[in-house]
Amino acid sequence: QVQLVESGGGLVQAGGSLKLSCAASGSTFNINVMGWYRQAPGKQRELVATISSGGSTNYADSLKGRVTISRDNAKNTVYLQMNSLKPEDTAVYYCNAVVGVIVNIEGATRERDYWGQGTQVTVSS
């Protein structure tokens, strides 16, 4: 069981910056990947960025260069630094964690997704 709590969202003017935080608790030892996704009203949830347990990062092409994902393993926290924000970045931003779950006595595992409640980011023109 993993719990995710996002923070750092808010209102910012176009061109401004925000830094989001996601604190994980519970069975954090088996988290393989953490990431950020966003969903605007009437739109599908989309990838923003991910970071693996080994530190490998992945970014949406449309956001690459404007966002940076990072982690603090000691604090079980992942961050999303967003710069040069645009009104079209307005959305609810969700933290995601992919965990490996042991499912039988032999030690076989499967992946399971956990999601935070989301934090609102609003960018005004």
Rosetta silent file (secondary structure, phi, psi, omega in degrees, C-alpha in Angstrom):
SEQUENCE: QVQLVESGGGLVQAGGSLKLSCAASGSTFNINVMGWYRQAPGKQRELVATISSGGSTNYADSLKGRVTISRDNAKNTVYLQMNSLKPEDTAVYYCNAVVGVIVNIEGATRERDYWGQGTQVTVSS
SCORE:     score description
SCORE:     0.000 S_00000001
   1 L     0.000  128.912  179.434    0.000    0.000    0.000 S_00000001
   2 E  -126.644  134.907  174.949    1.346    3.390   -1.045 S_00000001
   3 E  -111.920  137.323 -178.631   -0.086    6.792   -0.244 S_00000001
   4 E  -124.757  130.542  179.866    0.762    9.826   -2.375 S_00000001
   5 E  -127.473  117.352  179.420    0.190   13.434   -1.357 S_00000001
   6 E   -92.039  153.184  174.650    0.763   16.259   -3.828 S_00000001
   7 E  -155.474  165.631  174.974    1.430   19.872   -2.963 S_00000001
   8 L   105.420   -7.567  178.468    2.711   23.046   -4.564 S_00000001
   9 L   -71.559  168.040  179.693   -0.048   23.812   -7.020 S_00000001
  10 E   165.064 -164.072 -179.504   -1.607   27.223   -7.300 S_00000001
  11 E  -101.153  131.791  179.228   -2.199   30.240   -9.479 S_00000001
  12 E  -143.505  148.716  177.006    0.636   31.678  -11.539 S_00000001
  13 E   -78.593  154.422  176.730    0.870   34.130  -14.418 S_00000001
  14 L   -53.196  135.480 -177.486    2.010   33.030  -17.852 S_00000001
  15 L    92.639   -9.674 -179.232    5.774   32.810  -17.950 S_00000001
  16 L   -84.508 -174.677 -175.823    6.004   32.028  -14.272 S_00000001
  17 L  -132.513  153.376  173.224    7.212   28.947  -12.438 S_00000001
  18 E  -143.131  151.581  173.650    5.926   26.405   -9.949 S_00000001
  19 E  -124.812  116.984  178.820    7.474   23.470   -8.145 S_00000001
  20 E   -93.724  148.611  177.298    5.216   20.554   -7.283 S_00000001
  21 E  -126.212  147.437  175.603    6.000   17.973   -4.627 S_00000001
  22 E  -136.073  114.027  179.770    4.727   14.444   -4.120 S_00000001
  23 E   -99.351  126.836  179.417    5.434   12.672   -0.857 S_00000001
  24 E  -102.979  141.748  175.996    5.083    8.892   -0.796 S_00000001
  25 E  -140.326  167.361 -176.935    4.426    6.834    2.294 S_00000001
  26 E    97.755 -134.557 -177.512    3.639    3.217    3.065 S_00000001
  27 L   -83.255   63.053 -174.537    5.407    0.455    1.162 S_00000001
  28 H   -74.266  -13.173 -176.664    7.811    2.814   -0.562 S_00000001
  29 H   -65.788  -22.730 -176.617   10.605    0.239   -0.741 S_00000001
  30 H  -110.458   21.723  175.183    9.108   -1.368   -3.837 S_00000001
  31 E   -76.008  124.068 -179.572    8.319    1.730   -5.906 S_00000001
  32 E   -92.159  -43.106 -176.954    9.785    1.250   -9.384 S_00000001
  33 E  -140.855  141.003  170.075    8.718    4.456  -11.117 S_00000001
  34 E  -124.472  152.113 -178.497    7.168    7.731  -10.022 S_00000001
  35 E  -161.575  176.439  177.600    5.754   10.363  -12.282 S_00000001
  36 E  -121.687  135.344  174.440    3.494   13.274  -12.936 S_00000001
  37 E  -128.640  161.035  178.851    0.414   13.305  -15.146 S_00000001
  38 E  -138.850  154.920  179.369   -2.098   16.046  -15.783 S_00000001
  39 E  -143.174  118.194  175.486   -5.721   16.309  -16.810 S_00000001
  40 L   -91.747  157.122  179.342   -7.479   19.414  -18.057 S_00000001
  41 L   -54.860  129.016  179.067  -11.287   19.692  -18.101 S_00000001
  42 L    76.572    3.760 -178.381  -12.704   17.659  -20.973 S_00000001
  43 L  -115.855  160.623  176.025   -9.295   16.234  -21.837 S_00000001
  44 L   -76.016  152.825  174.078   -7.612   12.877  -21.335 S_00000001
  45 L   -67.699  134.840 -176.368   -5.031   12.414  -18.639 S_00000001
  46 E  -130.477  154.071  178.226   -1.590   12.792  -20.177 S_00000001
  47 E   -67.492  137.585  169.264    1.998   12.112  -19.240 S_00000001
  48 E  -106.454  -58.193 -179.810    4.115   14.978  -17.982 S_00000001
  49 E  -164.571  154.502  174.378    7.249   13.205  -16.755 S_00000001
  50 E  -135.069  158.445  174.939    8.455   10.049  -15.025 S_00000001
  51 E  -141.996  130.830 -177.892   11.539    9.041  -13.084 S_00000001
  52 E   -85.178  170.861  177.725   12.633    5.481  -12.362 S_00000001
  53 L   -62.540  -24.943  177.760   14.178    4.114   -9.197 S_00000001
  54 L   -88.053   -2.120  177.180   17.505    4.262  -11.016 S_00000001
  55 L    96.650    1.034  178.269   17.084    7.923  -11.894 S_00000001
  56 L   -71.952  134.363 -176.705   16.166    7.565  -15.562 S_00000001
  57 E  -114.022  155.292  177.463   13.772   10.303  -16.685 S_00000001
  58 E  -142.655  136.732 -177.093   11.170   10.583  -19.405 S_00000001
  59 E  -129.351  148.267  169.325    9.320   13.710  -20.550 S_00000001
  60 L   -65.089  138.692 -177.083    6.414   14.531  -22.785 S_00000001
  61 L   -57.258  -37.820 -176.797    7.768   16.097  -25.975 S_00000001
  62 L   -69.642  -17.924 -176.912    5.581   19.164  -25.591 S_00000001
  63 L  -110.921  -12.197 -177.629    6.993   19.893  -22.145 S_00000001
  64 E   -58.868  129.759 -176.876   10.616   18.885  -22.542 S_00000001
  65 L   100.228  -20.887  178.294   12.834   21.830  -21.748 S_00000001
  66 L  -107.974  -18.435 -179.214   10.242   23.517  -19.544 S_00000001
  67 E  -126.101  150.818  176.803    9.883   20.885  -16.834 S_00000001
  68 E  -136.779  125.897  176.415   12.328   18.923  -14.735 S_00000001
  69 E  -101.024  140.986  179.523   11.487   15.898  -12.611 S_00000001
  70 E  -147.736  171.017 -178.897   13.693   14.961   -9.687 S_00000001
  71 E  -143.013  156.451  173.076   13.596   12.862   -6.552 S_00000001
  72 E  -126.905   99.449 -175.125   14.834   12.756   -3.000 S_00000001
  73 H   -62.461  -35.659 -179.428   15.062    9.111   -2.002 S_00000001
  74 H   -63.539  -31.929 -179.297   15.706    9.904    1.651 S_00000001
  75 H   -99.421   -0.192 -176.643   12.429   11.815    1.819 S_00000001
  76 L    51.326   46.157 -174.692   10.507    9.491   -0.526 S_00000001
  77 E  -130.642  139.861  174.545    9.543   12.575   -2.481 S_00000001
  78 E  -117.287  145.684 -176.084    9.426   13.425   -6.172 S_00000001
  79 E  -123.020  154.709  173.033    9.391   16.968   -7.519 S_00000001
  80 E  -133.137  108.764  175.204    8.304   18.654  -10.708 S_00000001
  81 E   -89.933  123.095 -178.670    9.860   22.019  -11.510 S_00000001
  82 E  -119.811  127.047 -179.623    7.829   23.844  -14.137 S_00000001
  83 L  -123.327  165.055  178.327    9.062   26.977  -15.878 S_00000001
  84 L    48.805   48.569 -175.489    7.760   29.258  -18.623 S_00000001
  85 L   -67.116  146.286 -179.244    4.222   28.196  -17.844 S_00000001
  86 L  -120.541  156.409  177.807    1.479   28.766  -20.385 S_00000001
  87 H   -54.501  -33.546  179.265   -2.306   29.008  -19.964 S_00000001
  88 H   -70.394   -6.948  173.260   -2.619   25.640  -21.703 S_00000001
  89 H   -80.947   -7.077  179.882   -0.680   24.103  -18.815 S_00000001
  90 L   -61.252  123.550 -177.466   -3.721   24.669  -16.608 S_00000001
  91 E  -176.253  170.598  166.956   -4.816   21.276  -15.275 S_00000001
  92 E   -88.265  126.430 -178.443   -4.997   19.056  -12.246 S_00000001
  93 E  -101.508  125.979 -175.946   -1.592   17.476  -11.809 S_00000001
  94 E  -112.297  137.496  173.124   -1.506   13.949  -10.401 S_00000001
  95 E   -87.988  140.592 -178.848    1.357   12.068   -8.833 S_00000001
  96 E  -129.928  142.837  173.908    1.742    8.432   -9.845 S_00000001
  97 E  -132.866  132.767  175.758    3.733    5.545   -8.412 S_00000001
  98 E  -106.249  121.171 -176.554    4.273    2.145  -10.009 S_00000001
  99 E  -117.471  151.831  173.123    5.064   -0.534   -7.454 S_00000001
 100 E   -94.701  124.631 -176.649    6.116   -4.141   -7.679 S_00000001
 101 E  -113.555  126.108  175.356    3.809   -6.394   -5.662 S_00000001
 102 E   -74.680  125.974 -172.130    4.741   -9.926   -4.606 S_00000001
 103 L  -113.944  -10.020  177.226    1.766  -12.119   -5.466 S_00000001
 104 L  -149.874  175.240 -175.584    2.789  -15.682   -4.546 S_00000001
 105 L   -66.194  -25.079  179.235    5.097  -17.775   -2.383 S_00000001
 106 L   -76.010  -11.019  178.719    7.623  -18.132   -5.216 S_00000001
 107 L    93.956   10.765  177.316    8.131  -14.391   -5.193 S_00000001
 108 L   -62.791  148.181 -177.250    6.498  -13.560   -8.511 S_00000001
 109 E  -127.582  159.558  170.765    5.538   -9.911   -8.868 S_00000001
 110 E  -137.398  159.741  179.466    3.139   -7.709  -10.754 S_00000001
 111 E   -93.428  144.601  179.095    3.004   -3.944  -11.131 S_00000001
 112 E  -136.661  139.100 -179.823    0.341   -1.818   -9.516 S_00000001
 113 E   -96.537  139.790  171.259   -0.415    1.875   -9.938 S_00000001
 114 E  -123.386  146.714 -177.694   -1.143    4.317   -7.136 S_00000001
 115 E  -130.788  144.306  171.991   -2.413    7.855   -7.609 S_00000001
 116 L   -82.339  177.983 -178.847   -2.554   10.958   -5.490 S_00000001
 117 L   -78.576  -17.564  178.568   -5.590   13.204   -5.186 S_00000001
 118 L    97.903  153.488  175.289   -4.099   15.826   -7.488 S_00000001
 119 E  -132.992  133.611 -175.339   -3.100   19.452   -7.151 S_00000001
 120 E   -78.674  130.310  171.949   -4.584   22.265   -9.226 S_00000001
 121 E  -118.196  122.351  179.384   -2.291   24.350  -11.401 S_00000001
 122 E  -123.516  124.560 -179.416   -3.844   27.428  -12.979 S_00000001
 123 E  -113.669  118.645 -179.089   -1.898   29.645  -15.359 S_00000001
 124 E   -95.197  151.496  179.412   -3.417   33.017  -16.175 S_00000001
 125 L   -85.037    0.000    0.000   -2.693   35.060  -19.281 S_00000001
